[in-house]
Short mmCIF file of C-alpha atoms in Angstrom, two decimals:
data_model
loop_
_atom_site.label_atom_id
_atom_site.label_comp_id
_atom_site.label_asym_id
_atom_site.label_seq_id
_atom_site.Cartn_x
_atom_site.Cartn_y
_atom_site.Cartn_z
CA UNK A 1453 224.29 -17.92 93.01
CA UNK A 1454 226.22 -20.20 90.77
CA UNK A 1455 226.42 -20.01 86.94
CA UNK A 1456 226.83 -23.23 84.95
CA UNK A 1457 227.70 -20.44 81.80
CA UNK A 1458 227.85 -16.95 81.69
CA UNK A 1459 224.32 -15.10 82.32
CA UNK A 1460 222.59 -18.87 83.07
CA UNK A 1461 221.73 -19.63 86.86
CA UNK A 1462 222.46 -22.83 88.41
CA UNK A 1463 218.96 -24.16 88.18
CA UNK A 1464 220.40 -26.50 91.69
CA UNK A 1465 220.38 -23.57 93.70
CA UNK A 1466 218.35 -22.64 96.80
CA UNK A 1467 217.52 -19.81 95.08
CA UNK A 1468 215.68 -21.89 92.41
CA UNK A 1469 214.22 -23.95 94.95
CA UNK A 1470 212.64 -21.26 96.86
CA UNK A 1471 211.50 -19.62 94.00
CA UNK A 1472 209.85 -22.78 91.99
CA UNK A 1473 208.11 -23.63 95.98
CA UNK A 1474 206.65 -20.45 96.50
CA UNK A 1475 204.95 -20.09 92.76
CA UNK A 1476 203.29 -24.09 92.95
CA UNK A 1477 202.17 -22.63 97.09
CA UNK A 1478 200.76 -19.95 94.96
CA UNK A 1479 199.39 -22.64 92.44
CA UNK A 1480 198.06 -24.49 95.17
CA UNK A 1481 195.60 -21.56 96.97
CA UNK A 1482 194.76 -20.55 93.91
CA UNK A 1483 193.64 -23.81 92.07
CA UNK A 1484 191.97 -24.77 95.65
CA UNK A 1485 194.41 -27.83 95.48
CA UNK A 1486 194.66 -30.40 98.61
CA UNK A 1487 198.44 -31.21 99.68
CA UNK A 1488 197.95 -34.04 98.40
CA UNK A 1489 196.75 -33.02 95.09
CA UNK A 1490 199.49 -30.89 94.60
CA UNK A 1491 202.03 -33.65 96.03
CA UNK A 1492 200.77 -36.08 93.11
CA UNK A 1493 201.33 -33.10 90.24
CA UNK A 1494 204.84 -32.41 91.59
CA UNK A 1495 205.60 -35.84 92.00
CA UNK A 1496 206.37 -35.93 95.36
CA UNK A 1497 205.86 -39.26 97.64
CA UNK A 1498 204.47 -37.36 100.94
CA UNK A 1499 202.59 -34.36 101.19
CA UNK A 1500 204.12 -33.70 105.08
CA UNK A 1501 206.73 -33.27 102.49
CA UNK A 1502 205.05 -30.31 100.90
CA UNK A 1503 203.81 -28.97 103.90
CA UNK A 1504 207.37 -29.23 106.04
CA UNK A 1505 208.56 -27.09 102.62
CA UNK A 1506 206.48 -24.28 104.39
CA UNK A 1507 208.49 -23.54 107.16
CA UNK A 1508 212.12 -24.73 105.64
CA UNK A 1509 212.24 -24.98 101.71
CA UNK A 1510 215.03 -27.86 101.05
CA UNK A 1511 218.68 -25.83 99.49
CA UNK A 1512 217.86 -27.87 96.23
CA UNK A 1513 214.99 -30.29 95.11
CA UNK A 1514 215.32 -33.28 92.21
CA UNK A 1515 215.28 -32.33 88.50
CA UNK A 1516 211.95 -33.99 87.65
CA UNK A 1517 210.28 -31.96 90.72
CA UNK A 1518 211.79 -28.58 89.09
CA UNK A 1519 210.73 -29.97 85.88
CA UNK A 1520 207.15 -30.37 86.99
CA UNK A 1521 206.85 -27.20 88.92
CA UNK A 1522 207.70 -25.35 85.49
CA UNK A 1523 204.89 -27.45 83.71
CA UNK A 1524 202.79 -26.26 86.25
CA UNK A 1525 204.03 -22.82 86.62
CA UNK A 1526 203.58 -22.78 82.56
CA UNK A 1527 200.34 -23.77 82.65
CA UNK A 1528 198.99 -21.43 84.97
CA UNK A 1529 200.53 -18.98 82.43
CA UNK A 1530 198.73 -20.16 79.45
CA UNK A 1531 195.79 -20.44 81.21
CA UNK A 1532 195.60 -17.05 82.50
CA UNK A 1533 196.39 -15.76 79.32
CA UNK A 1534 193.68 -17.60 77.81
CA UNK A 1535 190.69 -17.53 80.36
CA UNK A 1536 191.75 -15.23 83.20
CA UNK A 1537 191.80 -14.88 86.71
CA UNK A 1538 188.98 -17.08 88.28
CA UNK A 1539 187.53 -18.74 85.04
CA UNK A 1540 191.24 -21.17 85.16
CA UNK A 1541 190.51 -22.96 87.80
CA UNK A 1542 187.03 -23.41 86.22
CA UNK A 1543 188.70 -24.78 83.44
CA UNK A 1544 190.84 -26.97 85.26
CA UNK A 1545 187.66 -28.73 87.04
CA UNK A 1546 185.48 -29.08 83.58
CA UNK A 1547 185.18 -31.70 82.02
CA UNK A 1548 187.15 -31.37 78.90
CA UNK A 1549 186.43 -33.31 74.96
CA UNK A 1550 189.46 -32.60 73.77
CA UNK A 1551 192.27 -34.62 73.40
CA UNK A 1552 194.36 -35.24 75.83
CA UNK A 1553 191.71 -34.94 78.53
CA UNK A 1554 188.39 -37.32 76.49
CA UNK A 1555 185.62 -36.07 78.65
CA UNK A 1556 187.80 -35.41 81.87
CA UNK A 1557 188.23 -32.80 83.64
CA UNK A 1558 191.95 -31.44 82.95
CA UNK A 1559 192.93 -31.25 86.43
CA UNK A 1560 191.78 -35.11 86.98
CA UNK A 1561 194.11 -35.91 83.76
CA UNK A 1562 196.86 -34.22 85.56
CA UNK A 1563 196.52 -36.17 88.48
CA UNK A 1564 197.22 -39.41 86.92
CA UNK A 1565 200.58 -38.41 88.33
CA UNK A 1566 202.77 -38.73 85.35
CA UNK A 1567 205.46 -36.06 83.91
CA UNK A 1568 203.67 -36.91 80.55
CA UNK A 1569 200.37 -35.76 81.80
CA UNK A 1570 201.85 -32.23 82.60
CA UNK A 1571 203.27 -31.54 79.15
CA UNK A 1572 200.56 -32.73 76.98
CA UNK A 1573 198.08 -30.07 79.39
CA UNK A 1574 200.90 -27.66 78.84
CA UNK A 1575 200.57 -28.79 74.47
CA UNK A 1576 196.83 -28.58 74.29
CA UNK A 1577 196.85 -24.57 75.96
CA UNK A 1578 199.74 -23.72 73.64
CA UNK A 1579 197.60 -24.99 70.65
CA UNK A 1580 194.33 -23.04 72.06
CA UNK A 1581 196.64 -20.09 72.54
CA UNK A 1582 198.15 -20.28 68.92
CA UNK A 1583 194.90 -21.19 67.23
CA UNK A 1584 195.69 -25.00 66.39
CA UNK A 1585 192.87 -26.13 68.52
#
């Protein structure tokens, strides 16, 4: 593996790659996600894409798709620490008040396929986790 600076991992590495497919794979069985549900979240144009990433995971993938399988990686986080196991992907189906979602369900929110949509899911658990919401 390179380092870009002592004790930091090349984050353009196969290594990285593998690692960041396998967890949103993960993601995917466990938030009962279609290929092409999870191709929209990571941004992806084709979800043969996705699914050709099962049998040979690409050396390196773009920044914005490692950026987006970290949102999503951090979000399962938060959300397990905050609801647990099963009761996530409950959440993630509910329709939701609060703001960024207005009465959608936070997975539908997600969906509307933008980086922006990602972070501001990954902003509202970290306030429900800290106590601001």
């Amino acid at each position: 593996m390179a380092l870009i600076a002592p004790g930091l991992p090349d984050i353009d590495s196969p290594e990285t790659a593998r690692a960041g497919v396998h967890a949103v794979f993960k993601l995917r069985d466990r938030w009962h996600l279609t290929w092409s549900q999870l191709a929209r979240l990571l941004g992806v144009r084709s979800e043969s894409t996705l699914q050709n990433w099962t049998s040979r995971v690409p050396e390196s993938l773009a920044p914005d798709v490692l950026d987006r399988m970290g949102y999503l990686i951090a979000i399962s986080y938060a959300l397990e620490q905050i609801r647990g196991g099963e009761r996530s992907e409950q959440w993630l189906r509910a329709a939701n008040a609060g703001s960024p979602f207005f009465g959608r369900p936070p997975l539908e929110y997600m969906l509307g396929g933008r980086m922006t949509d990602l972070v501001e899911t990954y902003r509202y658990l970290k306030g429900v986790a800290t106590g601001v919401f």
